[in-house]
mmCIF file with all atom_site columns, C-alpha atoms in Angstrom:
data_model
loop_
_atom_site.group_PDB
_atom_site.id
_atom_site.type_symbol
_atom_site.label_atom_id
_atom_site.label_alt_id
_atom_site.label_comp_id
_atom_site.label_asym_id
_atom_site.label_entity_id
_atom_site.label_seq_id
_atom_site.pdbx_PDB_ins_code
_atom_site.Cartn_x
_atom_site.Cartn_y
_atom_site.Cartn_z
_atom_site.occupancy
_atom_site.B_iso_or_equiv
_atom_site.pdbx_formal_charge
_atom_site.auth_seq_id
_atom_site.auth_comp_id
_atom_site.auth_asym_id
_atom_site.auth_atom_id
_atom_site.pdbx_PDB_model_num
ATOM 1   C CA . UNK U 1 1   ? 0.000   0.000  0.000   1.00 0.00 ? 1   UNK U CA 1
ATOM 2   C CA . UNK U 1 2   ? 1.176   3.485  -0.714  1.00 0.00 ? 2   UNK U CA 1
ATOM 3   C CA . UNK U 1 3   ? 2.152   5.790  2.116   1.00 0.00 ? 3   UNK U CA 1
ATOM 4   C CA . UNK U 1 4   ? 3.549   9.259  2.466   1.00 0.00 ? 4   UNK U CA 1
ATOM 5   C CA . UNK U 1 5   ? 5.696   10.646 5.241   1.00 0.00 ? 5   UNK U CA 1
ATOM 6   C CA . UNK U 1 6   ? 6.461   14.266 5.947   1.00 0.00 ? 6   UNK U CA 1
ATOM 7   C CA . UNK U 1 7   ? 9.426   14.801 8.167   1.00 0.00 ? 7   UNK U CA 1
ATOM 8   C CA . UNK U 1 8   ? 8.564   18.063 9.797   1.00 0.00 ? 8   UNK U CA 1
ATOM 9   C CA . UNK U 1 9   ? 5.470   18.548 11.868  1.00 0.00 ? 9   UNK U CA 1
ATOM 10  C CA . UNK U 1 10  ? 5.905   22.260 12.473  1.00 0.00 ? 10  UNK U CA 1
ATOM 11  C CA . UNK U 1 11  ? 8.385   24.612 10.885  1.00 0.00 ? 11  UNK U CA 1
ATOM 12  C CA . UNK U 1 12  ? 8.880   28.176 12.057  1.00 0.00 ? 12  UNK U CA 1
ATOM 13  C CA . UNK U 1 13  ? 10.778  30.604 9.874   1.00 0.00 ? 13  UNK U CA 1
ATOM 14  C CA . UNK U 1 14  ? 11.371  34.296 9.622   1.00 0.00 ? 14  UNK U CA 1
ATOM 15  C CA . UNK U 1 15  ? 10.397  36.169 6.496   1.00 0.00 ? 15  UNK U CA 1
ATOM 16  C CA . UNK U 1 16  ? 12.911  35.869 3.667   1.00 0.00 ? 16  UNK U CA 1
ATOM 17  C CA . UNK U 1 17  ? 14.283  32.597 5.002   1.00 0.00 ? 17  UNK U CA 1
ATOM 18  C CA . UNK U 1 18  ? 14.541  29.660 2.647   1.00 0.00 ? 18  UNK U CA 1
ATOM 19  C CA . UNK U 1 19  ? 12.174  26.759 3.000   1.00 0.00 ? 19  UNK U CA 1
ATOM 20  C CA . UNK U 1 20  ? 12.489  23.060 2.378   1.00 0.00 ? 20  UNK U CA 1
ATOM 21  C CA . UNK U 1 21  ? 9.805   20.623 3.475   1.00 0.00 ? 21  UNK U CA 1
ATOM 22  C CA . UNK U 1 22  ? 10.584  16.948 3.220   1.00 0.00 ? 22  UNK U CA 1
ATOM 23  C CA . UNK U 1 23  ? 8.320   14.323 1.699   1.00 0.00 ? 23  UNK U CA 1
ATOM 24  C CA . UNK U 1 24  ? 9.049   10.662 1.144   1.00 0.00 ? 24  UNK U CA 1
ATOM 25  C CA . UNK U 1 25  ? 6.709   8.111  -0.259  1.00 0.00 ? 25  UNK U CA 1
ATOM 26  C CA . UNK U 1 26  ? 6.398   4.391  -0.461  1.00 0.00 ? 26  UNK U CA 1
ATOM 27  C CA . UNK U 1 27  ? 4.732   2.856  -3.469  1.00 0.00 ? 27  UNK U CA 1
ATOM 28  C CA . UNK U 1 28  ? 5.459   -0.118 -5.663  1.00 0.00 ? 28  UNK U CA 1
ATOM 29  C CA . UNK U 1 29  ? 5.008   1.509  -9.020  1.00 0.00 ? 29  UNK U CA 1
ATOM 30  C CA . UNK U 1 30  ? 4.902   4.723  -10.978 1.00 0.00 ? 30  UNK U CA 1
ATOM 31  C CA . UNK U 1 31  ? 3.406   7.593  -9.038  1.00 0.00 ? 31  UNK U CA 1
ATOM 32  C CA . UNK U 1 32  ? 1.971   11.022 -9.445  1.00 0.00 ? 32  UNK U CA 1
ATOM 33  C CA . UNK U 1 33  ? 3.095   13.439 -6.744  1.00 0.00 ? 33  UNK U CA 1
ATOM 34  C CA . UNK U 1 34  ? 1.431   16.539 -5.394  1.00 0.00 ? 34  UNK U CA 1
ATOM 35  C CA . UNK U 1 35  ? 1.844   19.299 -2.884  1.00 0.00 ? 35  UNK U CA 1
ATOM 36  C CA . UNK U 1 36  ? -1.266  20.951 -1.529  1.00 0.00 ? 36  UNK U CA 1
ATOM 37  C CA . UNK U 1 37  ? -1.541  23.971 0.726   1.00 0.00 ? 37  UNK U CA 1
ATOM 38  C CA . UNK U 1 38  ? -4.289  24.738 3.193   1.00 0.00 ? 38  UNK U CA 1
ATOM 39  C CA . UNK U 1 39  ? -4.370  28.328 4.407   1.00 0.00 ? 39  UNK U CA 1
ATOM 40  C CA . UNK U 1 40  ? -6.070  28.977 7.730   1.00 0.00 ? 40  UNK U CA 1
ATOM 41  C CA . UNK U 1 41  ? -9.797  28.560 7.339   1.00 0.00 ? 41  UNK U CA 1
ATOM 42  C CA . UNK U 1 42  ? -9.575  27.684 3.672   1.00 0.00 ? 42  UNK U CA 1
ATOM 43  C CA . UNK U 1 43  ? -9.739  24.504 1.639   1.00 0.00 ? 43  UNK U CA 1
ATOM 44  C CA . UNK U 1 44  ? -6.948  22.580 0.024   1.00 0.00 ? 44  UNK U CA 1
ATOM 45  C CA . UNK U 1 45  ? -5.348  24.169 -2.998  1.00 0.00 ? 45  UNK U CA 1
ATOM 46  C CA . UNK U 1 46  ? -2.958  22.585 -5.424  1.00 0.00 ? 46  UNK U CA 1
ATOM 47  C CA . UNK U 1 47  ? 0.543   24.074 -5.263  1.00 0.00 ? 47  UNK U CA 1
ATOM 48  C CA . UNK U 1 48  ? 2.217   21.877 -7.815  1.00 0.00 ? 48  UNK U CA 1
ATOM 49  C CA . UNK U 1 49  ? 2.245   18.395 -9.245  1.00 0.00 ? 49  UNK U CA 1
ATOM 50  C CA . UNK U 1 50  ? 4.595   15.959 -10.895 1.00 0.00 ? 50  UNK U CA 1
ATOM 51  C CA . UNK U 1 51  ? 3.410   13.394 -13.387 1.00 0.00 ? 51  UNK U CA 1
ATOM 52  C CA . UNK U 1 52  ? 6.440   12.881 -15.627 1.00 0.00 ? 52  UNK U CA 1
ATOM 53  C CA . UNK U 1 53  ? 9.238   14.732 -17.385 1.00 0.00 ? 53  UNK U CA 1
ATOM 54  C CA . UNK U 1 54  ? 11.475  17.309 -15.746 1.00 0.00 ? 54  UNK U CA 1
ATOM 55  C CA . UNK U 1 55  ? 11.824  16.247 -12.107 1.00 0.00 ? 55  UNK U CA 1
ATOM 56  C CA . UNK U 1 56  ? 12.072  19.865 -11.000 1.00 0.00 ? 56  UNK U CA 1
ATOM 57  C CA . UNK U 1 57  ? 8.540   21.166 -10.919 1.00 0.00 ? 57  UNK U CA 1
ATOM 58  C CA . UNK U 1 58  ? 7.585   24.785 -10.487 1.00 0.00 ? 58  UNK U CA 1
ATOM 59  C CA . UNK U 1 59  ? 4.288   25.701 -8.938  1.00 0.00 ? 59  UNK U CA 1
ATOM 60  C CA . UNK U 1 60  ? 2.378   28.753 -7.903  1.00 0.00 ? 60  UNK U CA 1
ATOM 61  C CA . UNK U 1 61  ? 3.605   31.464 -5.543  1.00 0.00 ? 61  UNK U CA 1
ATOM 62  C CA . UNK U 1 62  ? 7.271   30.717 -6.116  1.00 0.00 ? 62  UNK U CA 1
ATOM 63  C CA . UNK U 1 63  ? 7.198   27.146 -4.836  1.00 0.00 ? 63  UNK U CA 1
ATOM 64  C CA . UNK U 1 64  ? 9.053   24.315 -6.501  1.00 0.00 ? 64  UNK U CA 1
ATOM 65  C CA . UNK U 1 65  ? 9.596   20.654 -5.776  1.00 0.00 ? 65  UNK U CA 1
ATOM 66  C CA . UNK U 1 66  ? 12.115  18.121 -6.946  1.00 0.00 ? 66  UNK U CA 1
ATOM 67  C CA . UNK U 1 67  ? 11.298  14.501 -7.586  1.00 0.00 ? 67  UNK U CA 1
ATOM 68  C CA . UNK U 1 68  ? 14.245  12.255 -6.774  1.00 0.00 ? 68  UNK U CA 1
ATOM 69  C CA . UNK U 1 69  ? 13.211  8.794  -7.780  1.00 0.00 ? 69  UNK U CA 1
ATOM 70  C CA . UNK U 1 70  ? 16.166  7.039  -6.175  1.00 0.00 ? 70  UNK U CA 1
ATOM 71  C CA . UNK U 1 71  ? 15.293  8.569  -2.833  1.00 0.00 ? 71  UNK U CA 1
ATOM 72  C CA . UNK U 1 72  ? 11.519  8.293  -3.207  1.00 0.00 ? 72  UNK U CA 1
ATOM 73  C CA . UNK U 1 73  ? 11.386  11.944 -2.300  1.00 0.00 ? 73  UNK U CA 1
ATOM 74  C CA . UNK U 1 74  ? 9.489   14.992 -3.446  1.00 0.00 ? 74  UNK U CA 1
ATOM 75  C CA . UNK U 1 75  ? 10.670  17.875 -1.294  1.00 0.00 ? 75  UNK U CA 1
ATOM 76  C CA . UNK U 1 76  ? 9.040   21.274 -1.486  1.00 0.00 ? 76  UNK U CA 1
ATOM 77  C CA . UNK U 1 77  ? 11.188  24.396 -1.618  1.00 0.00 ? 77  UNK U CA 1
ATOM 78  C CA . UNK U 1 78  ? 10.874  28.142 -1.718  1.00 0.00 ? 78  UNK U CA 1
ATOM 79  C CA . UNK U 1 79  ? 13.911  30.446 -1.720  1.00 0.00 ? 79  UNK U CA 1
ATOM 80  C CA . UNK U 1 80  ? 12.335  33.226 0.333   1.00 0.00 ? 80  UNK U CA 1
ATOM 81  C CA . UNK U 1 81  ? 9.168   32.772 2.355   1.00 0.00 ? 81  UNK U CA 1
ATOM 82  C CA . UNK U 1 82  ? 6.636   35.438 3.159   1.00 0.00 ? 82  UNK U CA 1
ATOM 83  C CA . UNK U 1 83  ? 4.301   35.870 6.099   1.00 0.00 ? 83  UNK U CA 1
ATOM 84  C CA . UNK U 1 84  ? 1.425   34.964 3.774   1.00 0.00 ? 84  UNK U CA 1
ATOM 85  C CA . UNK U 1 85  ? 2.938   31.500 3.288   1.00 0.00 ? 85  UNK U CA 1
ATOM 86  C CA . UNK U 1 86  ? 1.823   30.578 6.786   1.00 0.00 ? 86  UNK U CA 1
ATOM 87  C CA . UNK U 1 87  ? -0.303  27.496 6.193   1.00 0.00 ? 87  UNK U CA 1
ATOM 88  C CA . UNK U 1 88  ? -0.465  23.724 6.384   1.00 0.00 ? 88  UNK U CA 1
ATOM 89  C CA . UNK U 1 89  ? 1.333   21.898 3.585   1.00 0.00 ? 89  UNK U CA 1
ATOM 90  C CA . UNK U 1 90  ? 0.417   18.387 2.506   1.00 0.00 ? 90  UNK U CA 1
ATOM 91  C CA . UNK U 1 91  ? 2.355   16.050 0.280   1.00 0.00 ? 91  UNK U CA 1
ATOM 92  C CA . UNK U 1 92  ? 0.233   13.481 -1.563  1.00 0.00 ? 92  UNK U CA 1
ATOM 93  C CA . UNK U 1 93  ? 0.746   10.587 -3.937  1.00 0.00 ? 93  UNK U CA 1
ATOM 94  C CA . UNK U 1 94  ? -1.364  8.375  -6.130  1.00 0.00 ? 94  UNK U CA 1
ATOM 95  C CA . UNK U 1 95  ? -0.542  5.549  -8.454  1.00 0.00 ? 95  UNK U CA 1
ATOM 96  C CA . UNK U 1 96  ? -0.334  6.105  -12.178 1.00 0.00 ? 96  UNK U CA 1
ATOM 97  C CA . UNK U 1 97  ? -3.734  4.614  -12.941 1.00 0.00 ? 97  UNK U CA 1
ATOM 98  C CA . UNK U 1 98  ? -5.230  5.061  -9.556  1.00 0.00 ? 98  UNK U CA 1
ATOM 99  C CA . UNK U 1 99  ? -6.936  8.164  -8.280  1.00 0.00 ? 99  UNK U CA 1
ATOM 100 C CA . UNK U 1 100 ? -6.780  6.877  -4.719  1.00 0.00 ? 100 UNK U CA 1
ATOM 101 C CA . UNK U 1 101 ? -4.691  9.649  -3.211  1.00 0.00 ? 101 UNK U CA 1
ATOM 102 C CA . UNK U 1 102 ? -2.797  9.283  0.036   1.00 0.00 ? 102 UNK U CA 1
ATOM 103 C CA . UNK U 1 103 ? -1.707  12.227 2.089   1.00 0.00 ? 103 UNK U CA 1
ATOM 104 C CA . UNK U 1 104 ? 1.174   12.852 4.404   1.00 0.00 ? 104 UNK U CA 1
ATOM 105 C CA . UNK U 1 105 ? 0.463   14.062 7.901   1.00 0.00 ? 105 UNK U CA 1
ATOM 106 C CA . UNK U 1 106 ? 1.080   17.637 6.888   1.00 0.00 ? 106 UNK U CA 1
ATOM 107 C CA . UNK U 1 107 ? 3.614   20.257 7.906   1.00 0.00 ? 107 UNK U CA 1
ATOM 108 C CA . UNK U 1 108 ? 2.511   23.417 9.583   1.00 0.00 ? 108 UNK U CA 1
ATOM 109 C CA . UNK U 1 109 ? 4.565   26.378 8.423   1.00 0.00 ? 109 UNK U CA 1
ATOM 110 C CA . UNK U 1 110 ? 4.602   29.526 10.500  1.00 0.00 ? 110 UNK U CA 1
ATOM 111 C CA . UNK U 1 111 ? 6.370   32.521 9.044   1.00 0.00 ? 111 UNK U CA 1
ATOM 112 C CA . UNK U 1 112 ? 7.171   35.279 11.474  1.00 0.00 ? 112 UNK U CA 1
ATOM 113 C CA . UNK U 1 113 ? 6.973   38.825 10.075  1.00 0.00 ? 113 UNK U CA 1
ATOM 114 C CA . UNK W 2 1   ? -8.229  25.163 -12.159 1.00 0.00 ? 1   UNK W CA 1
ATOM 115 C CA . UNK W 2 2   ? -11.360 23.089 -11.816 1.00 0.00 ? 2   UNK W CA 1
ATOM 116 C CA . UNK W 2 3   ? -13.894 23.852 -9.119  1.00 0.00 ? 3   UNK W CA 1
ATOM 117 C CA . UNK W 2 4   ? -15.503 21.505 -6.652  1.00 0.00 ? 4   UNK W CA 1
ATOM 118 C CA . UNK W 2 5   ? -18.232 22.701 -4.344  1.00 0.00 ? 5   UNK W CA 1
ATOM 119 C CA . UNK W 2 6   ? -19.702 21.250 -1.196  1.00 0.00 ? 6   UNK W CA 1
ATOM 120 C CA . UNK W 2 7   ? -22.974 21.926 0.518   1.00 0.00 ? 7   UNK W CA 1
ATOM 121 C CA . UNK W 2 8   ? -23.544 22.705 3.268   1.00 0.00 ? 8   UNK W CA 1
ATOM 122 C CA . UNK W 2 9   ? -20.332 24.308 4.477   1.00 0.00 ? 9   UNK W CA 1
ATOM 123 C CA . UNK W 2 10  ? -21.284 23.585 8.057   1.00 0.00 ? 10  UNK W CA 1
ATOM 124 C CA . UNK W 2 11  ? -24.052 21.738 9.812   1.00 0.00 ? 11  UNK W CA 1
ATOM 125 C CA . UNK W 2 12  ? -25.071 21.166 13.402  1.00 0.00 ? 12  UNK W CA 1
ATOM 126 C CA . UNK W 2 13  ? -27.381 18.290 14.168  1.00 0.00 ? 13  UNK W CA 1
ATOM 127 C CA . UNK W 2 14  ? -28.713 16.339 17.093  1.00 0.00 ? 14  UNK W CA 1
ATOM 128 C CA . UNK W 2 15  ? -27.399 12.907 17.929  1.00 0.00 ? 15  UNK W CA 1
ATOM 129 C CA . UNK W 2 16  ? -29.330 10.203 16.105  1.00 0.00 ? 16  UNK W CA 1
ATOM 130 C CA . UNK W 2 17  ? -30.259 12.257 13.085  1.00 0.00 ? 17  UNK W CA 1
ATOM 131 C CA . UNK W 2 18  ? -28.903 11.871 9.562   1.00 0.00 ? 18  UNK W CA 1
ATOM 132 C CA . UNK W 2 19  ? -27.013 14.486 7.598   1.00 0.00 ? 19  UNK W CA 1
ATOM 133 C CA . UNK W 2 20  ? -26.482 14.664 3.851   1.00 0.00 ? 20  UNK W CA 1
ATOM 134 C CA . UNK W 2 21  ? -23.485 16.395 2.340   1.00 0.00 ? 21  UNK W CA 1
ATOM 135 C CA . UNK W 2 22  ? -23.297 17.160 -1.374  1.00 0.00 ? 22  UNK W CA 1
ATOM 136 C CA . UNK W 2 23  ? -20.210 17.347 -3.518  1.00 0.00 ? 23  UNK W CA 1
ATOM 137 C CA . UNK W 2 24  ? -20.385 18.819 -7.003  1.00 0.00 ? 24  UNK W CA 1
ATOM 138 C CA . UNK W 2 25  ? -17.841 19.223 -9.750  1.00 0.00 ? 25  UNK W CA 1
ATOM 139 C CA . UNK W 2 26  ? -18.859 22.521 -11.287 1.00 0.00 ? 26  UNK W CA 1
ATOM 140 C CA . UNK W 2 27  ? -17.037 22.652 -14.597 1.00 0.00 ? 27  UNK W CA 1
ATOM 141 C CA . UNK W 2 28  ? -16.033 19.099 -15.317 1.00 0.00 ? 28  UNK W CA 1
ATOM 142 C CA . UNK W 2 29  ? -17.392 15.594 -15.065 1.00 0.00 ? 29  UNK W CA 1
ATOM 143 C CA . UNK W 2 30  ? -16.055 13.040 -12.653 1.00 0.00 ? 30  UNK W CA 1
ATOM 144 C CA . UNK W 2 31  ? -16.857 9.351  -12.767 1.00 0.00 ? 31  UNK W CA 1
ATOM 145 C CA . UNK W 2 32  ? -15.034 9.030  -9.479  1.00 0.00 ? 32  UNK W CA 1
ATOM 146 C CA . UNK W 2 33  ? -15.088 11.256 -6.437  1.00 0.00 ? 33  UNK W CA 1
ATOM 147 C CA . UNK W 2 34  ? -13.448 10.794 -3.081  1.00 0.00 ? 34  UNK W CA 1
ATOM 148 C CA . UNK W 2 35  ? -14.576 11.484 0.449   1.00 0.00 ? 35  UNK W CA 1
ATOM 149 C CA . UNK W 2 36  ? -12.097 12.363 3.161   1.00 0.00 ? 36  UNK W CA 1
ATOM 150 C CA . UNK W 2 37  ? -12.319 13.117 6.815   1.00 0.00 ? 37  UNK W CA 1
ATOM 151 C CA . UNK W 2 38  ? -10.013 15.560 8.528   1.00 0.00 ? 38  UNK W CA 1
ATOM 152 C CA . UNK W 2 39  ? -9.670  15.777 12.272  1.00 0.00 ? 39  UNK W CA 1
ATOM 153 C CA . UNK W 2 40  ? -8.340  18.974 13.839  1.00 0.00 ? 40  UNK W CA 1
ATOM 154 C CA . UNK W 2 41  ? -4.672  19.510 13.114  1.00 0.00 ? 41  UNK W CA 1
ATOM 155 C CA . UNK W 2 42  ? -4.445  16.185 11.303  1.00 0.00 ? 42  UNK W CA 1
ATOM 156 C CA . UNK W 2 43  ? -4.156  15.086 7.739   1.00 0.00 ? 43  UNK W CA 1
ATOM 157 C CA . UNK W 2 44  ? -6.906  13.926 5.448   1.00 0.00 ? 44  UNK W CA 1
ATOM 158 C CA . UNK W 2 45  ? -7.973  10.335 5.771   1.00 0.00 ? 45  UNK W CA 1
ATOM 159 C CA . UNK W 2 46  ? -9.602  8.702  2.789   1.00 0.00 ? 46  UNK W CA 1
ATOM 160 C CA . UNK W 2 47  ? -12.979 7.280  3.724   1.00 0.00 ? 47  UNK W CA 1
ATOM 161 C CA . UNK W 2 48  ? -14.357 6.007  0.461   1.00 0.00 ? 48  UNK W CA 1
ATOM 162 C CA . UNK W 2 49  ? -14.336 6.227  -3.292  1.00 0.00 ? 49  UNK W CA 1
ATOM 163 C CA . UNK W 2 50  ? -17.598 7.225  -4.907  1.00 0.00 ? 50  UNK W CA 1
ATOM 164 C CA . UNK W 2 51  ? -18.191 5.590  -8.294  1.00 0.00 ? 51  UNK W CA 1
ATOM 165 C CA . UNK W 2 52  ? -20.768 6.894  -10.707 1.00 0.00 ? 52  UNK W CA 1
ATOM 166 C CA . UNK W 2 53  ? -23.190 4.136  -11.607 1.00 0.00 ? 53  UNK W CA 1
ATOM 167 C CA . UNK W 2 54  ? -21.876 1.602  -9.124  1.00 0.00 ? 54  UNK W CA 1
ATOM 168 C CA . UNK W 2 55  ? -21.341 1.034  -5.439  1.00 0.00 ? 55  UNK W CA 1
ATOM 169 C CA . UNK W 2 56  ? -18.851 3.039  -3.479  1.00 0.00 ? 56  UNK W CA 1
ATOM 170 C CA . UNK W 2 57  ? -15.715 1.364  -2.204  1.00 0.00 ? 57  UNK W CA 1
ATOM 171 C CA . UNK W 2 58  ? -14.864 1.953  1.414   1.00 0.00 ? 58  UNK W CA 1
ATOM 172 C CA . UNK W 2 59  ? -11.548 2.062  3.191   1.00 0.00 ? 59  UNK W CA 1
ATOM 173 C CA . UNK W 2 60  ? -10.863 -0.410 5.929   1.00 0.00 ? 60  UNK W CA 1
ATOM 174 C CA . UNK W 2 61  ? -12.554 0.578  9.159   1.00 0.00 ? 61  UNK W CA 1
ATOM 175 C CA . UNK W 2 62  ? -15.158 2.826  7.547   1.00 0.00 ? 62  UNK W CA 1
ATOM 176 C CA . UNK W 2 63  ? -18.719 1.625  8.128   1.00 0.00 ? 63  UNK W CA 1
ATOM 177 C CA . UNK W 2 64  ? -20.555 1.596  4.826   1.00 0.00 ? 64  UNK W CA 1
ATOM 178 C CA . UNK W 2 65  ? -23.946 1.467  6.515   1.00 0.00 ? 65  UNK W CA 1
ATOM 179 C CA . UNK W 2 66  ? -23.136 4.557  8.493   1.00 0.00 ? 66  UNK W CA 1
ATOM 180 C CA . UNK W 2 67  ? -21.592 6.603  5.724   1.00 0.00 ? 67  UNK W CA 1
ATOM 181 C CA . UNK W 2 68  ? -23.869 6.156  2.738   1.00 0.00 ? 68  UNK W CA 1
ATOM 182 C CA . UNK W 2 69  ? -22.489 7.330  -0.567  1.00 0.00 ? 69  UNK W CA 1
ATOM 183 C CA . UNK W 2 70  ? -24.476 7.907  -3.717  1.00 0.00 ? 70  UNK W CA 1
ATOM 184 C CA . UNK W 2 71  ? -22.900 9.058  -6.960  1.00 0.00 ? 71  UNK W CA 1
ATOM 185 C CA . UNK W 2 72  ? -26.059 10.231 -8.650  1.00 0.00 ? 72  UNK W CA 1
ATOM 186 C CA . UNK W 2 73  ? -24.518 11.796 -11.732 1.00 0.00 ? 73  UNK W CA 1
ATOM 187 C CA . UNK W 2 74  ? -21.188 12.671 -13.289 1.00 0.00 ? 74  UNK W CA 1
ATOM 188 C CA . UNK W 2 75  ? -21.125 15.906 -11.309 1.00 0.00 ? 75  UNK W CA 1
ATOM 189 C CA . UNK W 2 76  ? -22.705 14.973 -7.994  1.00 0.00 ? 76  UNK W CA 1
ATOM 190 C CA . UNK W 2 77  ? -21.817 12.689 -5.130  1.00 0.00 ? 77  UNK W CA 1
ATOM 191 C CA . UNK W 2 78  ? -23.538 12.682 -1.758  1.00 0.00 ? 78  UNK W CA 1
ATOM 192 C CA . UNK W 2 79  ? -22.358 11.457 1.623   1.00 0.00 ? 79  UNK W CA 1
ATOM 193 C CA . UNK W 2 80  ? -25.036 10.742 4.200   1.00 0.00 ? 80  UNK W CA 1
ATOM 194 C CA . UNK W 2 81  ? -23.960 10.310 7.790   1.00 0.00 ? 81  UNK W CA 1
ATOM 195 C CA . UNK W 2 82  ? -26.699 8.158  9.273   1.00 0.00 ? 82  UNK W CA 1
ATOM 196 C CA . UNK W 2 83  ? -27.626 8.182  12.932  1.00 0.00 ? 83  UNK W CA 1
ATOM 197 C CA . UNK W 2 84  ? -24.889 10.653 13.649  1.00 0.00 ? 84  UNK W CA 1
ATOM 198 C CA . UNK W 2 85  ? -23.156 10.684 17.012  1.00 0.00 ? 85  UNK W CA 1
ATOM 199 C CA . UNK W 2 86  ? -20.782 13.198 18.578  1.00 0.00 ? 86  UNK W CA 1
ATOM 200 C CA . UNK W 2 87  ? -17.783 11.126 17.542  1.00 0.00 ? 87  UNK W CA 1
ATOM 201 C CA . UNK W 2 88  ? -18.804 11.685 13.916  1.00 0.00 ? 88  UNK W CA 1
ATOM 202 C CA . UNK W 2 89  ? -18.145 15.394 14.344  1.00 0.00 ? 89  UNK W CA 1
ATOM 203 C CA . UNK W 2 90  ? -15.416 16.241 11.909  1.00 0.00 ? 90  UNK W CA 1
ATOM 204 C CA . UNK W 2 91  ? -14.504 18.059 8.750   1.00 0.00 ? 91  UNK W CA 1
ATOM 205 C CA . UNK W 2 92  ? -15.597 16.156 5.658   1.00 0.00 ? 92  UNK W CA 1
ATOM 206 C CA . UNK W 2 93  ? -13.942 16.944 2.353   1.00 0.00 ? 93  UNK W CA 1
ATOM 207 C CA . UNK W 2 94  ? -14.619 15.636 -1.119  1.00 0.00 ? 94  UNK W CA 1
ATOM 208 C CA . UNK W 2 95  ? -12.396 15.666 -4.166  1.00 0.00 ? 95  UNK W CA 1
ATOM 209 C CA . UNK W 2 96  ? -12.755 14.923 -7.825  1.00 0.00 ? 96  UNK W CA 1
ATOM 210 C CA . UNK W 2 97  ? -10.094 14.350 -10.457 1.00 0.00 ? 97  UNK W CA 1
ATOM 211 C CA . UNK W 2 98  ? -10.179 16.207 -13.719 1.00 0.00 ? 98  UNK W CA 1
ATOM 212 C CA . UNK W 2 99  ? -9.190  14.746 -17.073 1.00 0.00 ? 99  UNK W CA 1
ATOM 213 C CA . UNK W 2 100 ? -5.496  15.068 -16.181 1.00 0.00 ? 100 UNK W CA 1
ATOM 214 C CA . UNK W 2 101 ? -5.986  13.086 -12.958 1.00 0.00 ? 101 UNK W CA 1
ATOM 215 C CA . UNK W 2 102 ? -5.348  16.165 -10.866 1.00 0.00 ? 102 UNK W CA 1
ATOM 216 C CA . UNK W 2 103 ? -7.521  16.110 -7.763  1.00 0.00 ? 103 UNK W CA 1
ATOM 217 C CA . UNK W 2 104 ? -9.489  19.207 -6.885  1.00 0.00 ? 104 UNK W CA 1
ATOM 218 C CA . UNK W 2 105 ? -10.906 19.545 -3.438  1.00 0.00 ? 105 UNK W CA 1
ATOM 219 C CA . UNK W 2 106 ? -14.106 20.971 -2.150  1.00 0.00 ? 106 UNK W CA 1
ATOM 220 C CA . UNK W 2 107 ? -14.077 23.554 0.627   1.00 0.00 ? 107 UNK W CA 1
ATOM 221 C CA . UNK W 2 108 ? -15.213 20.980 3.165   1.00 0.00 ? 108 UNK W CA 1
ATOM 222 C CA . UNK W 2 109 ? -18.201 20.557 5.425   1.00 0.00 ? 109 UNK W CA 1
ATOM 223 C CA . UNK W 2 110 ? -17.858 20.939 9.157   1.00 0.00 ? 110 UNK W CA 1
ATOM 224 C CA . UNK W 2 111 ? -20.231 18.596 10.937  1.00 0.00 ? 111 UNK W CA 1
ATOM 225 C CA . UNK W 2 112 ? -20.983 19.076 14.610  1.00 0.00 ? 112 UNK W CA 1
ATOM 226 C CA . UNK W 2 113 ? -23.163 16.496 16.296  1.00 0.00 ? 113 UNK W CA 1
ATOM 227 C CA . UNK W 2 114 ? -24.596 17.565 19.620  1.00 0.00 ? 114 UNK W CA 1
#
């Protein structure tokens, strides 16, 4: 069965600091990978996704993620965070022909102004 | 991106009553929709897969007789929490994949059972 682990439960950064949130997955096949963000009081929004091709994926709001197949990882990065990036971030994975999506536990990011 | 709506956004009910939550894909069709449950400060847990024209498939530990799912059309799935109890209080979220298999999520429904 597929599973997703996110290493950091809560990350606190100051504005302009660089961000990297870890995500590792376990799945016996080809996967699609996603990062979702949930701002306080709002619903999940797609940040970026990887299906195939260039393993470095760029998403909205300056976020990017790199798929490293050998490490089963899909870490999320942003060079300079803003206070408005304060939110919960979820890594998710589904199989190539399977819409059954599994989520990581989430990482709460707090950016101090 | 695609839009998924849920109704109602919040509901309060008495213990023992049933509550229906609707999930609609507004600008695309979805033969499959998913229902999740999210507890405070926790991740989403997949409850069941709603299949248009056939029975829903439930995750292990989810009572199918308690959480009734009906996928009435290619744009509508409903989740009915039957005989709700306080422990069913939670945030229920649906999602639907578009033609590129990207999941779009509804805004969620907060259920409070008194």
